Structures are given as C-alpha cells and as structure tokens.
Amino acid sequence: MSSSHDAPSLPSPLPESAVLRAAYRARAAAADLAPLPRSAKDDALLAIADALVVRTKEIVESNALDVARARAAGSSETVIDRLTLTRERVAAIAADVRDVAGLPDPVGEVVRGSTLPNGLDLRQVRVPLGVVGIIYEARPNVTVDAAALCLKSGNAVLLRGSSSAYASNEALVKVVRDAVGGAGLPADAVQLVPGESRESVTELMRARGMVDVLIPRGGASLIRTVVEQSTVPVIETGTGNCHVYVDAQADLPMAVEVLINSKAQRPSVCNSAETLLVHQDIAEAFLPLALAALAEAGVTVHGDERVLALAERTGSKATVVPATMEDWETEYLSYDIAAGVVDSLDAAVHHIRLWSSGHTEAIVTTSQLAARRFTQLVDAAAVVVNASTRFTDGGEFGFGAEIGISTQKLHARGPMGLPELTSTKYIVTGDGHIR
C-alpha cells in the first residue's frame, strides 16, 4: 500500500476534545478508504475474520468482565444474553465478516446513466457516506458487524457502544484495528469513541461537519435521544413493536407456528412479535391453540377483555393478565406478548396504525384478497404474509450482516446492507460542452 495509508496528518491546532480528535482521524482515514479497490477492502476483512478466531480467548475474557459487572448490577437475562460472547458466538461473528467480504462492492456501481440530447455523458454512481457514527447498546457483535460493513462500503466508523460492554468493545476494536493496519489500510478507519460518559455521546452527536451520519441502535429511549438531540444527520433505526394478525381465513396450524416463531424463537431482538391480533370469526378456534402454545413456550399474554374471557372459559393454562393501554405500545423484548381480538381486517390495520413502530407487520391468511389488502394498507418497513416476523433481517434477506433496520422513510428503509451505507454523486463528462 502507498504511504497515503500512514498516520493521517491532522489540522493544527488539534481540538482539545478526544472525541473530536478521533473524528478528525476518521475523516482522514475515510478519504484514504474511498478510492480503494474491492480487493484491498476484502483482504482487510478476511484479516479481521482470521484475527477474531486467533484471538478469541482474549475477547471472551474481556467479555467475561462485562458480563460479571452486568450480573452484579442485577441486569436481566435478556440483557445478559445480548451482552455475552462465547467461542461459538465469536466464530459466528468471524463467519459474518467473511460473508461481508464475499458480497459485491457497492462503491462505483452505476445507479443510472444516459447520454443527454446535447451529448453529455451522465452517470450517477455510488460513493461512501464518509464517516459513520454508530451509537448502540449492549450488543458487542454490533461492533464487528458495523466495522465490517463500513469498511466494505468505504466508510470510516466511530463506534460508541454502551459502557456496560466497554471491555468487550475495547478488545474487539483492538483486534479489528490491528488486522486493518496489518492489511495496509488506515487503522483509524475503525475507532472506539473515547470515554464512557454521556458527554462523549453528546460530542459525537454534535460533530456536524466531521461525522457525516449517525445510526443509533438500541431501545426507544436511546433512539429518541439521538434523533432529537443530534445535529449530525441521523438514520433512524426504530424499535420493533411488531404485530402478527391472524385473519378469519387463516390456516390454524400455520398461524400457531408463525406466532410462536415470531415471539419465542428469540424474544430479545427487534424483529420478534410483541402483539397478536386475532379476527373475531376465528378467535374461538384459534386462541385456545395459541394460548396453549404460548404457555408451553413460557410466554405471558397481556390480553384484552375478549382474550381474558376466552382464556377463562376454556380453562387455559396460559398465564394471561389484563392488557393496559401501555401494553399496546410496548416493545417487551421478553417472553411477553399483548393480544387482542379485532372485528375485521380493517380493525386490525387501524390498531397497527395506532401502535406500530413501523418495523415489521405480519398477516396469516389463505385469502389472496386479504393478503393484498393488508400489504397495501399497512405502512411498515417490512410487511410479511404467512411467515415469521423474524425474517426481517439483513442476513435472512441475503444482504449479509446489517448495520440496522431503518424504520424511517428517507434514504433507507428496512434492513440496511452495503448499498444503504453509500450516497451517490453525478459524474458528468463532456467534450468542451458549454451552456
């Protein structure tokens, strides 16, 4: 590699803030990354994957410190699960990095092009965003996923994980930086934002002009704070208040399978179902089956009056408690689900419009007409017919690892893979043309 990948020269005098100095270094690294060929980026990614495997022991040991602190602080098992790294999980993260290396490089892709009537050649091509800041909670796998996706798409990344995962993130970033530098790319393309205080988050959110975009990943409070307080443009990744609607013409065994997979396969993630809606015409036949399956999976049901009455009448063994207004808007991320009976498909759509976070909404039905109406009327990043909400995922969609699932409508929506980490520019080529 050329000398352009040596330590970048920074403006003088440097900012006093360690966060802003990191942003300056990231900006210099991003300029070096942008023109690199795919082969250089892929070599760095493969080096990262190899290094993660070789250095698994130090990663797991650092993670154990975070897990011990979380347990001592009384964190829930859901939080512990998200935080924990095992040898198997590190190996899976390394495999994800290799998968990213195998994906097409979006940089330089011609989105559209034409020759104008005056003879000018016009092309719109994909280019890196520049410096991407990621603010996220206790999921250290995001550290590597974000670094891999940003490197592949030619971006530098500033990683600000939660203090609860600081030791894990510090170890992971050290491994990644060593591998990136060893492959001849600027190590400052991947940096952990200095500091564990809220002030470091605030500085990152206010680094407009040095950070090109921020992506928050986590709970509703974190995302709301970043969206409302950041002066840096934000791609909003939303919470997952996902619904499963069982239509009057549903296949009952299929509906039970879809419901249980959506809720209980991994309840701590944003694409797990949080609300069940059942058409009144099928409630008597379906709900006893659903409640029995939910009970077996250990799920507590927060039911409306009709669900409570049916559960009592049928002697259901499920744990069913009265639903409050708050339950309809809650992203539980646990073995809990809100459940209600609706009068019609349109009533289900109305409920979803009131409470949905715009992430993933599912219908189970054998009626093509009902499926078509549901997909037309429901406004969400993903609308699923006769399948689990758990499929809303970059890997499941074939995008490789994802940077997040966007629930906004500008630039990107749904699972964000490599193309969503690029912008575009127009290249206009003439032959002495003047206007």
Short mmCIF file of C-alpha atoms in Angstrom, two decimals:
data_model
loop_
_atom_site.label_atom_id
_atom_site.label_comp_id
_atom_site.label_asym_id
_atom_site.label_seq_id
_atom_site.Cartn_x
_atom_site.Cartn_y
_atom_site.Cartn_z
CA MET A 1 0.00 0.00 0.00
CA SER A 2 1.08 3.55 -0.61
CA SER A 3 2.22 5.98 2.03
CA SER A 4 -1.24 7.57 1.95
CA HIS A 5 -2.21 4.89 4.44
CA ASP A 6 0.30 6.04 7.04
CA ALA A 7 -0.91 8.00 10.06
CA PRO A 8 -3.02 10.88 8.68
CA SER A 9 -1.92 14.45 9.13
CA LEU A 10 -4.39 16.37 11.25
CA PRO A 11 -5.30 20.04 11.40
CA SER A 12 -3.28 22.20 13.76
CA PRO A 13 -4.08 23.14 16.42
CA LEU A 14 -5.96 19.94 17.20
CA PRO A 15 -9.26 20.12 19.07
CA GLU A 16 -8.96 19.60 22.82
CA SER A 17 -11.78 17.05 22.76
CA ALA A 18 -10.66 13.43 22.40
CA VAL A 19 -13.91 12.65 20.58
CA LEU A 20 -13.34 15.38 18.00
CA ARG A 21 -9.73 14.29 17.52
CA ALA A 22 -11.00 10.80 16.79
CA ALA A 23 -13.46 12.27 14.28
CA TYR A 24 -10.62 14.16 12.55
CA ARG A 25 -8.61 10.96 12.27
CA ALA A 26 -11.65 9.13 10.95
CA ARG A 27 -12.16 11.80 8.30
CA ALA A 28 -8.59 11.44 7.10
CA ALA A 29 -8.97 7.65 7.04
CA ALA A 30 -12.24 7.91 5.10
CA ALA A 31 -10.51 9.93 2.39
CA ASP A 32 -7.92 7.14 2.03
CA LEU A 33 -10.56 4.40 2.01
CA ALA A 34 -12.87 5.90 -0.60
CA PRO A 35 -10.78 5.13 -3.74
CA LEU A 36 -9.57 1.69 -2.65
CA PRO A 37 -10.37 -1.30 -4.87
CA ARG A 38 -12.55 -4.12 -3.61
CA SER A 39 -9.55 -6.45 -3.26
CA ALA A 40 -7.87 -4.22 -0.68
CA LYS A 41 -11.02 -3.98 1.43
CA ASP A 42 -11.74 -7.69 1.17
CA ASP A 43 -8.20 -8.57 2.23
CA ALA A 44 -8.66 -6.43 5.34
CA LEU A 45 -11.99 -8.08 6.12
CA LEU A 46 -10.54 -11.57 5.81
CA ALA A 47 -7.67 -10.50 8.06
CA ILE A 48 -10.23 -9.33 10.63
CA ALA A 49 -12.07 -12.66 10.48
CA ASP A 50 -8.84 -14.62 10.97
CA ALA A 51 -7.76 -12.37 13.84
CA LEU A 52 -11.09 -12.80 15.64
CA VAL A 53 -10.63 -16.58 15.60
CA VAL A 54 -6.98 -16.47 16.64
CA ARG A 55 -7.63 -14.00 19.47
CA THR A 56 -10.92 -15.46 20.69
CA LYS A 57 -9.53 -16.14 24.17
CA GLU A 58 -8.72 -12.50 24.94
CA ILE A 59 -12.07 -11.38 23.52
CA VAL A 60 -14.05 -13.85 25.64
CA GLU A 61 -12.02 -12.99 28.75
CA SER A 62 -12.69 -9.27 28.29
CA ASN A 63 -16.37 -10.00 27.71
CA ALA A 64 -16.50 -12.02 30.93
CA LEU A 65 -15.62 -8.85 32.86
CA ASP A 66 -18.61 -7.04 31.34
CA VAL A 67 -20.93 -9.98 31.98
CA ALA A 68 -19.82 -10.21 35.62
CA ARG A 69 -20.44 -6.50 36.12
CA ALA A 70 -23.87 -6.78 34.48
CA ARG A 71 -24.86 -9.69 36.73
CA ALA A 72 -23.64 -7.82 39.81
CA ALA A 73 -25.76 -4.85 38.74
CA GLY A 74 -28.85 -7.07 38.53
CA SER A 75 -29.28 -6.89 34.76
CA SER A 76 -31.99 -9.05 33.24
CA GLU A 77 -31.25 -12.31 31.47
CA THR A 78 -32.28 -10.66 28.20
CA VAL A 79 -29.56 -8.06 28.64
CA ILE A 80 -27.05 -10.73 29.69
CA ASP A 81 -27.85 -12.76 26.59
CA ARG A 82 -27.28 -9.77 24.32
CA LEU A 83 -24.02 -8.96 26.07
CA THR A 84 -22.46 -12.43 26.23
CA LEU A 85 -19.76 -13.58 23.81
CA THR A 86 -18.79 -17.25 23.70
CA ARG A 87 -16.26 -19.00 21.47
CA GLU A 88 -19.15 -20.09 19.28
CA ARG A 89 -20.51 -16.55 19.01
CA VAL A 90 -17.10 -15.11 18.16
CA ALA A 91 -16.71 -17.78 15.47
CA ALA A 92 -20.13 -16.80 14.10
CA ILE A 93 -19.12 -13.13 14.05
CA ALA A 94 -15.95 -14.04 12.13
CA ALA A 95 -18.07 -16.03 9.66
CA ASP A 96 -20.30 -12.98 9.18
CA VAL A 97 -17.23 -10.88 8.36
CA ARG A 98 -16.18 -13.41 5.73
CA ASP A 99 -19.68 -13.27 4.30
CA VAL A 100 -19.39 -9.48 4.00
CA ALA A 101 -16.08 -9.89 2.16
CA GLY A 102 -17.88 -12.09 -0.33
CA LEU A 103 -20.59 -9.53 -1.09
CA PRO A 104 -20.43 -7.23 -4.14
CA ASP A 105 -18.78 -3.87 -3.53
CA PRO A 106 -21.40 -1.13 -3.90
CA VAL A 107 -18.87 1.67 -4.41
CA GLY A 108 -18.69 2.74 -8.03
CA GLU A 109 -21.92 0.99 -9.00
CA VAL A 110 -23.75 2.98 -11.68
CA VAL A 111 -27.26 3.61 -10.36
CA ARG A 112 -28.35 5.13 -13.64
CA GLY A 113 -26.72 6.69 -16.65
CA SER A 114 -27.53 8.14 -20.02
CA THR A 115 -26.27 10.32 -22.81
CA LEU A 116 -28.16 13.60 -22.81
CA PRO A 117 -29.51 15.10 -26.05
CA ASN A 118 -26.62 17.60 -26.03
CA GLY A 119 -24.07 14.78 -25.95
CA LEU A 120 -23.09 15.00 -22.28
CA ASP A 121 -22.48 11.64 -20.62
CA LEU A 122 -24.30 11.49 -17.29
CA ARG A 123 -23.74 8.80 -14.64
CA GLN A 124 -25.00 8.53 -11.07
CA VAL A 125 -22.60 6.35 -9.09
CA ARG A 126 -22.48 5.07 -5.54
CA VAL A 127 -19.89 6.62 -3.21
CA PRO A 128 -19.16 6.12 0.51
CA LEU A 129 -21.00 8.25 3.05
CA GLY A 130 -17.66 9.18 4.66
CA VAL A 131 -17.56 8.98 8.47
CA VAL A 132 -20.35 6.94 10.06
CA GLY A 133 -21.02 7.11 13.78
CA ILE A 134 -22.78 4.18 15.45
CA ILE A 135 -24.35 4.61 18.90
CA TYR A 136 -25.57 1.31 20.28
CA GLU A 137 -26.36 -0.63 23.42
CA ALA A 138 -25.02 -3.82 24.97
CA ARG A 139 -24.52 -5.97 21.86
CA PRO A 140 -20.79 -6.30 21.20
CA ASN A 141 -21.40 -8.22 17.96
CA VAL A 142 -22.57 -4.88 16.52
CA THR A 143 -19.02 -3.59 16.97
CA VAL A 144 -17.65 -6.01 14.40
CA ASP A 145 -20.70 -6.04 12.12
CA ALA A 146 -20.62 -2.25 11.85
CA ALA A 147 -16.87 -2.14 11.28
CA ALA A 148 -17.06 -4.78 8.53
CA LEU A 149 -19.95 -3.17 6.69
CA CYS A 150 -18.46 0.30 6.91
CA LEU A 151 -15.04 -0.87 5.66
CA LYS A 152 -16.58 -2.79 2.76
CA SER A 153 -18.56 0.28 1.71
CA GLY A 154 -15.50 2.54 2.01
CA ASN A 155 -16.53 4.36 5.18
CA ALA A 156 -14.66 5.11 8.37
CA VAL A 157 -16.62 4.27 11.52
CA LEU A 158 -16.77 5.72 15.02
CA LEU A 159 -18.20 3.16 17.45
CA ARG A 160 -19.90 4.27 20.65
CA GLY A 161 -21.21 1.22 22.47
CA SER A 162 -22.68 1.23 25.94
CA SER A 163 -20.45 1.42 28.99
CA SER A 164 -21.78 -2.00 30.04
CA ALA A 165 -19.90 -3.56 27.10
CA TYR A 166 -16.83 -1.34 27.20
CA ALA A 167 -14.25 -4.05 27.92
CA SER A 168 -15.70 -6.26 25.17
CA ASN A 169 -15.80 -3.44 22.64
CA GLU A 170 -12.30 -2.31 23.53
CA ALA A 171 -10.94 -5.82 22.94
CA LEU A 172 -12.85 -6.24 19.68
CA VAL A 173 -11.79 -2.88 18.28
CA LYS A 174 -8.16 -3.59 19.15
CA VAL A 175 -8.32 -6.86 17.22
CA VAL A 176 -10.02 -5.17 14.26
CA ARG A 177 -7.61 -2.22 14.16
CA ASP A 178 -4.57 -4.47 14.33
CA ALA A 179 -5.91 -6.53 11.43
CA VAL A 180 -6.86 -3.49 9.35
CA GLY A 181 -3.47 -1.86 9.88
CA GLY A 182 -1.69 -5.12 9.15
CA ALA A 183 -3.55 -5.34 5.84
CA GLY A 184 -2.23 -1.92 4.84
CA LEU A 185 -5.39 0.11 5.40
CA PRO A 186 -5.62 3.04 7.82
CA ALA A 187 -6.30 1.64 11.29
CA ASP A 188 -8.17 4.85 12.14
CA ALA A 189 -10.92 3.72 9.79
CA VAL A 190 -12.24 1.87 12.87
CA GLN A 191 -12.22 3.67 16.22
CA LEU A 192 -13.93 3.28 19.56
CA VAL A 193 -15.22 6.68 20.65
CA PRO A 194 -13.12 7.73 23.66
CA GLY A 195 -14.83 7.86 27.04
CA GLU A 196 -17.71 6.16 28.77
CA SER A 197 -19.64 9.26 29.86
CA ARG A 198 -22.76 10.77 28.35
CA GLU A 199 -20.64 13.75 27.36
CA SER A 200 -18.80 11.65 24.78
CA VAL A 201 -22.14 10.69 23.22
CA THR A 202 -23.21 14.32 23.14
CA GLU A 203 -19.95 15.36 21.47
CA LEU A 204 -20.39 12.70 18.82
CA MET A 205 -23.96 13.86 18.16
CA ARG A 206 -22.76 17.46 17.76
CA ALA A 207 -19.79 16.71 15.49
CA ARG A 208 -21.56 18.02 12.40
CA GLY A 209 -19.12 18.54 9.54
CA MET A 210 -16.77 15.85 10.82
CA VAL A 211 -19.26 12.98 11.14
CA ASP A 212 -21.47 12.51 8.09
CA VAL A 213 -24.23 10.38 9.56
CA LEU A 214 -25.22 8.79 12.88
CA ILE A 215 -27.01 5.46 13.22
CA PRO A 216 -28.47 4.66 16.66
CA ARG A 217 -29.18 1.02 17.51
CA GLY A 218 -30.98 0.15 20.70
CA GLY A 219 -34.10 0.87 22.70
CA ALA A 220 -36.68 3.56 22.15
CA SER A 221 -35.11 5.96 24.66
CA LEU A 222 -31.67 5.83 23.00
CA ILE A 223 -33.06 6.28 19.51
CA ARG A 224 -35.33 9.15 20.56
CA THR A 225 -32.43 10.93 22.29
CA VAL A 226 -30.19 10.70 19.23
CA VAL A 227 -32.91 11.77 16.80
CA GLU A 228 -33.96 14.74 18.93
CA GLN A 229 -30.56 15.97 20.09
CA SER A 230 -28.16 15.27 17.23
CA THR A 231 -27.03 17.98 14.84
CA VAL A 232 -25.44 15.26 12.69
CA PRO A 233 -27.91 13.71 10.21
CA VAL A 234 -29.46 10.54 11.67
CA ILE A 235 -30.67 7.35 10.03
CA GLU A 236 -33.33 6.25 12.48
CA THR A 237 -33.40 2.57 13.32
CA GLY A 238 -36.65 2.05 15.14
CA THR A 239 -37.90 -0.13 17.89
CA GLY A 240 -39.79 -3.26 16.92
CA ASN A 241 -43.39 -3.19 18.10
CA CYS A 242 -44.23 -5.92 15.58
CA HIS A 243 -47.70 -7.44 15.14
CA VAL A 244 -48.95 -10.82 13.96
CA TYR A 245 -52.52 -10.62 12.65
CA VAL A 246 -54.38 -13.94 12.26
CA ASP A 247 -57.08 -13.42 9.66
CA ALA A 248 -60.51 -15.06 9.51
CA GLN A 249 -59.28 -17.33 6.72
CA ALA A 250 -56.04 -18.44 8.35
CA ASP A 251 -54.61 -21.93 8.36
CA LEU A 252 -54.64 -22.58 12.13
CA PRO A 253 -51.57 -24.83 12.47
CA MET A 254 -49.60 -22.44 10.26
CA ALA A 255 -50.77 -19.48 12.33
CA VAL A 256 -49.60 -21.14 15.56
CA GLU A 257 -46.18 -21.93 14.06
CA VAL A 258 -45.74 -18.39 12.73
CA LEU A 259 -46.83 -16.86 16.04
CA ILE A 260 -44.53 -18.95 18.22
CA ASN A 261 -41.52 -18.45 15.96
CA SER A 262 -42.21 -14.71 15.77
CA LYS A 263 -42.47 -14.37 19.55
CA ALA A 264 -40.38 -17.05 21.20
CA GLN A 265 -37.58 -18.04 18.82
CA ARG A 266 -35.51 -15.12 20.15
CA PRO A 267 -37.62 -12.60 22.05
CA SER A 268 -34.77 -10.19 22.85
CA VAL A 269 -34.44 -8.85 19.27
CA CYS A 270 -36.30 -6.08 17.46
CA ASN A 271 -37.99 -8.34 14.88
CA SER A 272 -39.73 -10.52 17.47
CA ALA A 273 -43.52 -10.14 17.68
CA GLU A 274 -44.92 -8.07 20.54
CA THR A 275 -48.66 -8.10 19.72
CA LEU A 276 -51.07 -10.77 18.50
CA LEU A 277 -54.32 -9.69 16.80
CA VAL A 278 -56.99 -12.30 16.01
CA HIS A 279 -60.06 -11.89 13.81
CA GLN A 280 -63.25 -12.45 15.83
CA ASP A 281 -64.56 -15.08 13.41
CA ILE A 282 -61.63 -17.38 14.15
CA ALA A 283 -60.92 -16.45 17.78
CA GLU A 284 -62.89 -19.34 19.35
CA ALA A 285 -61.00 -21.90 17.27
CA PHE A 286 -57.55 -20.30 17.22
CA LEU A 287 -56.98 -18.74 20.63
CA PRO A 288 -57.08 -21.99 22.66
CA LEU A 289 -54.40 -23.40 20.35
CA ALA A 290 -52.36 -20.19 20.51
CA LEU A 291 -52.63 -19.85 24.31
CA ALA A 292 -51.55 -23.46 24.80
CA ALA A 293 -48.53 -22.99 22.54
CA LEU A 294 -47.61 -19.69 24.20
CA ALA A 295 -47.88 -21.34 27.64
CA GLU A 296 -45.57 -24.12 26.54
CA ALA A 297 -43.08 -21.50 25.31
CA GLY A 298 -43.26 -19.68 28.65
CA VAL A 299 -44.88 -16.54 27.25
CA THR A 300 -47.10 -14.32 29.40
CA VAL A 301 -50.12 -13.00 27.50
CA HIS A 302 -51.39 -9.46 28.16
CA GLY A 303 -54.91 -9.92 26.83
CA ASP A 304 -57.85 -7.65 26.13
CA GLU A 305 -61.29 -8.44 27.60
CA ARG A 306 -62.21 -10.94 24.89
CA VAL A 307 -58.92 -12.82 25.22
CA LEU A 308 -59.27 -12.91 29.01
CA ALA A 309 -62.85 -14.17 28.79
CA LEU A 310 -61.99 -16.92 26.33
CA ALA A 311 -58.95 -18.00 28.37
CA GLU A 312 -61.14 -18.30 31.48
CA ARG A 313 -63.93 -20.08 29.63
CA THR A 314 -61.61 -22.67 28.10
CA GLY A 315 -59.55 -23.19 31.25
CA SER A 316 -56.35 -22.19 29.50
CA LYS A 317 -53.11 -22.98 31.30
CA ALA A 318 -51.50 -19.89 29.81
CA THR A 319 -50.53 -17.00 32.04
CA VAL A 320 -53.00 -14.34 30.91
CA VAL A 321 -53.12 -10.92 32.56
CA PRO A 322 -55.24 -7.87 31.68
CA ALA A 323 -53.71 -5.67 28.98
CA THR A 324 -53.29 -1.98 29.75
CA MET A 325 -53.06 0.83 27.22
CA GLU A 326 -49.29 0.79 27.73
CA ASP A 327 -49.07 -2.84 26.61
CA TRP A 328 -50.14 -1.99 23.06
CA GLU A 329 -47.13 0.29 22.59
CA THR A 330 -44.55 -1.78 24.47
CA GLU A 331 -41.56 -3.45 22.88
CA TYR A 332 -41.19 -6.15 25.52
CA LEU A 333 -38.04 -7.89 24.23
CA SER A 334 -39.03 -10.66 26.65
CA TYR A 335 -41.40 -13.61 26.97
CA ASP A 336 -44.45 -11.33 26.97
CA ILE A 337 -46.99 -10.56 24.25
CA ALA A 338 -50.06 -8.34 24.04
CA ALA A 339 -53.11 -10.00 22.49
CA GLY A 340 -56.46 -8.74 21.28
CA VAL A 341 -59.48 -9.80 19.24
CA VAL A 342 -60.46 -7.49 16.36
CA ASP A 343 -63.73 -7.28 14.44
CA SER A 344 -62.20 -7.20 10.96
CA LEU A 345 -59.04 -6.91 8.89
CA ASP A 346 -59.61 -3.16 8.71
CA ALA A 347 -59.85 -3.03 12.51
CA ALA A 348 -56.51 -4.86 12.71
CA VAL A 349 -54.98 -2.35 10.31
CA HIS A 350 -56.40 0.52 12.39
CA HIS A 351 -54.85 -0.95 15.54
CA ILE A 352 -51.50 -1.37 13.80
CA ARG A 353 -51.58 2.22 12.52
CA LEU A 354 -52.13 3.43 16.09
CA TRP A 355 -49.40 1.41 17.77
CA SER A 356 -46.91 0.14 15.19
CA SER A 357 -43.31 1.32 15.26
CA GLY A 358 -43.15 0.76 11.50
CA HIS A 359 -40.76 -2.18 11.73
CA THR A 360 -42.45 -5.46 10.67
CA GLU A 361 -46.11 -6.43 10.46
CA ALA A 362 -47.37 -9.91 9.55
CA ILE A 363 -50.63 -11.43 8.38
CA VAL A 364 -51.51 -15.13 8.36
CA THR A 365 -54.24 -15.87 5.84
CA THR A 366 -55.21 -18.17 2.98
CA SER A 367 -57.06 -15.33 1.26
CA GLN A 368 -55.15 -13.57 -1.51
CA LEU A 369 -57.59 -10.67 -1.26
CA ALA A 370 -56.93 -10.26 2.47
CA ALA A 371 -53.16 -10.52 1.97
CA ARG A 372 -53.25 -7.93 -0.82
CA ARG A 373 -55.37 -5.50 1.20
CA PHE A 374 -53.17 -5.89 4.29
CA THR A 375 -49.93 -5.28 2.36
CA GLN A 376 -51.48 -2.22 0.67
CA LEU A 377 -52.83 -0.63 3.84
CA VAL A 378 -50.10 -1.38 6.38
CA ASP A 379 -47.24 1.13 6.42
CA ALA A 380 -44.07 -0.56 7.70
CA ALA A 381 -40.51 -1.25 6.62
CA ALA A 382 -41.50 -4.90 6.08
CA VAL A 383 -44.94 -6.43 5.62
CA VAL A 384 -44.93 -10.23 5.84
CA VAL A 385 -47.52 -12.70 4.54
CA ASN A 386 -47.67 -16.20 6.06
CA ALA A 387 -44.18 -16.04 7.54
CA SER A 388 -42.46 -15.11 10.80
CA THR A 389 -41.56 -11.54 11.64
CA ARG A 390 -38.10 -12.90 12.46
CA PHE A 391 -37.21 -12.88 8.75
CA THR A 392 -36.77 -9.09 8.73
CA ASP A 393 -33.02 -9.28 8.93
CA GLY A 394 -30.16 -8.38 6.61
CA GLY A 395 -28.73 -11.89 6.69
CA GLU A 396 -32.10 -13.52 6.03
CA PHE A 397 -32.73 -11.11 3.15
CA GLY A 398 -29.36 -12.03 1.62
CA PHE A 399 -27.71 -8.68 2.34
CA GLY A 400 -25.02 -10.08 4.65
CA ALA A 401 -24.67 -8.53 8.10
CA GLU A 402 -26.80 -5.42 8.60
CA ILE A 403 -25.97 -2.07 10.14
CA GLY A 404 -29.52 -1.82 11.49
CA ILE A 405 -33.15 -1.85 10.43
CA SER A 406 -34.34 1.58 9.39
CA THR A 407 -37.93 2.49 10.16
CA GLN A 408 -37.73 5.95 8.61
CA LYS A 409 -38.59 6.81 5.02
CA LEU A 410 -35.60 8.86 3.87
CA HIS A 411 -32.56 7.31 2.18
CA ALA A 412 -33.01 3.80 3.57
CA ARG A 413 -35.85 1.68 4.93
CA GLY A 414 -35.75 -1.83 6.31
CA PRO A 415 -32.56 -3.90 6.81
CA MET A 416 -29.59 -1.74 5.87
CA GLY A 417 -26.86 -3.55 3.99
CA LEU A 418 -23.96 -2.23 1.94
CA PRO A 419 -25.86 -0.10 -0.63
CA GLU A 420 -27.59 1.76 2.21
CA LEU A 421 -24.16 2.81 3.53
CA THR A 422 -23.48 4.75 0.36
CA SER A 423 -24.63 8.01 -1.14
CA THR A 424 -24.37 8.93 -4.80
CA LYS A 425 -22.70 11.53 -6.92
CA TYR A 426 -23.16 12.51 -10.54
CA ILE A 427 -20.26 12.28 -12.96
CA VAL A 428 -20.79 14.49 -15.99
CA THR A 429 -18.42 14.05 -18.94
CA GLY A 430 -18.38 16.34 -21.94
CA ASP A 431 -16.18 17.32 -24.84
CA GLY A 432 -15.83 21.05 -24.38
CA HIS A 433 -19.54 21.50 -23.77
CA ILE A 434 -20.70 24.92 -22.63
CA ARG A 435 -24.15 26.03 -21.64
#
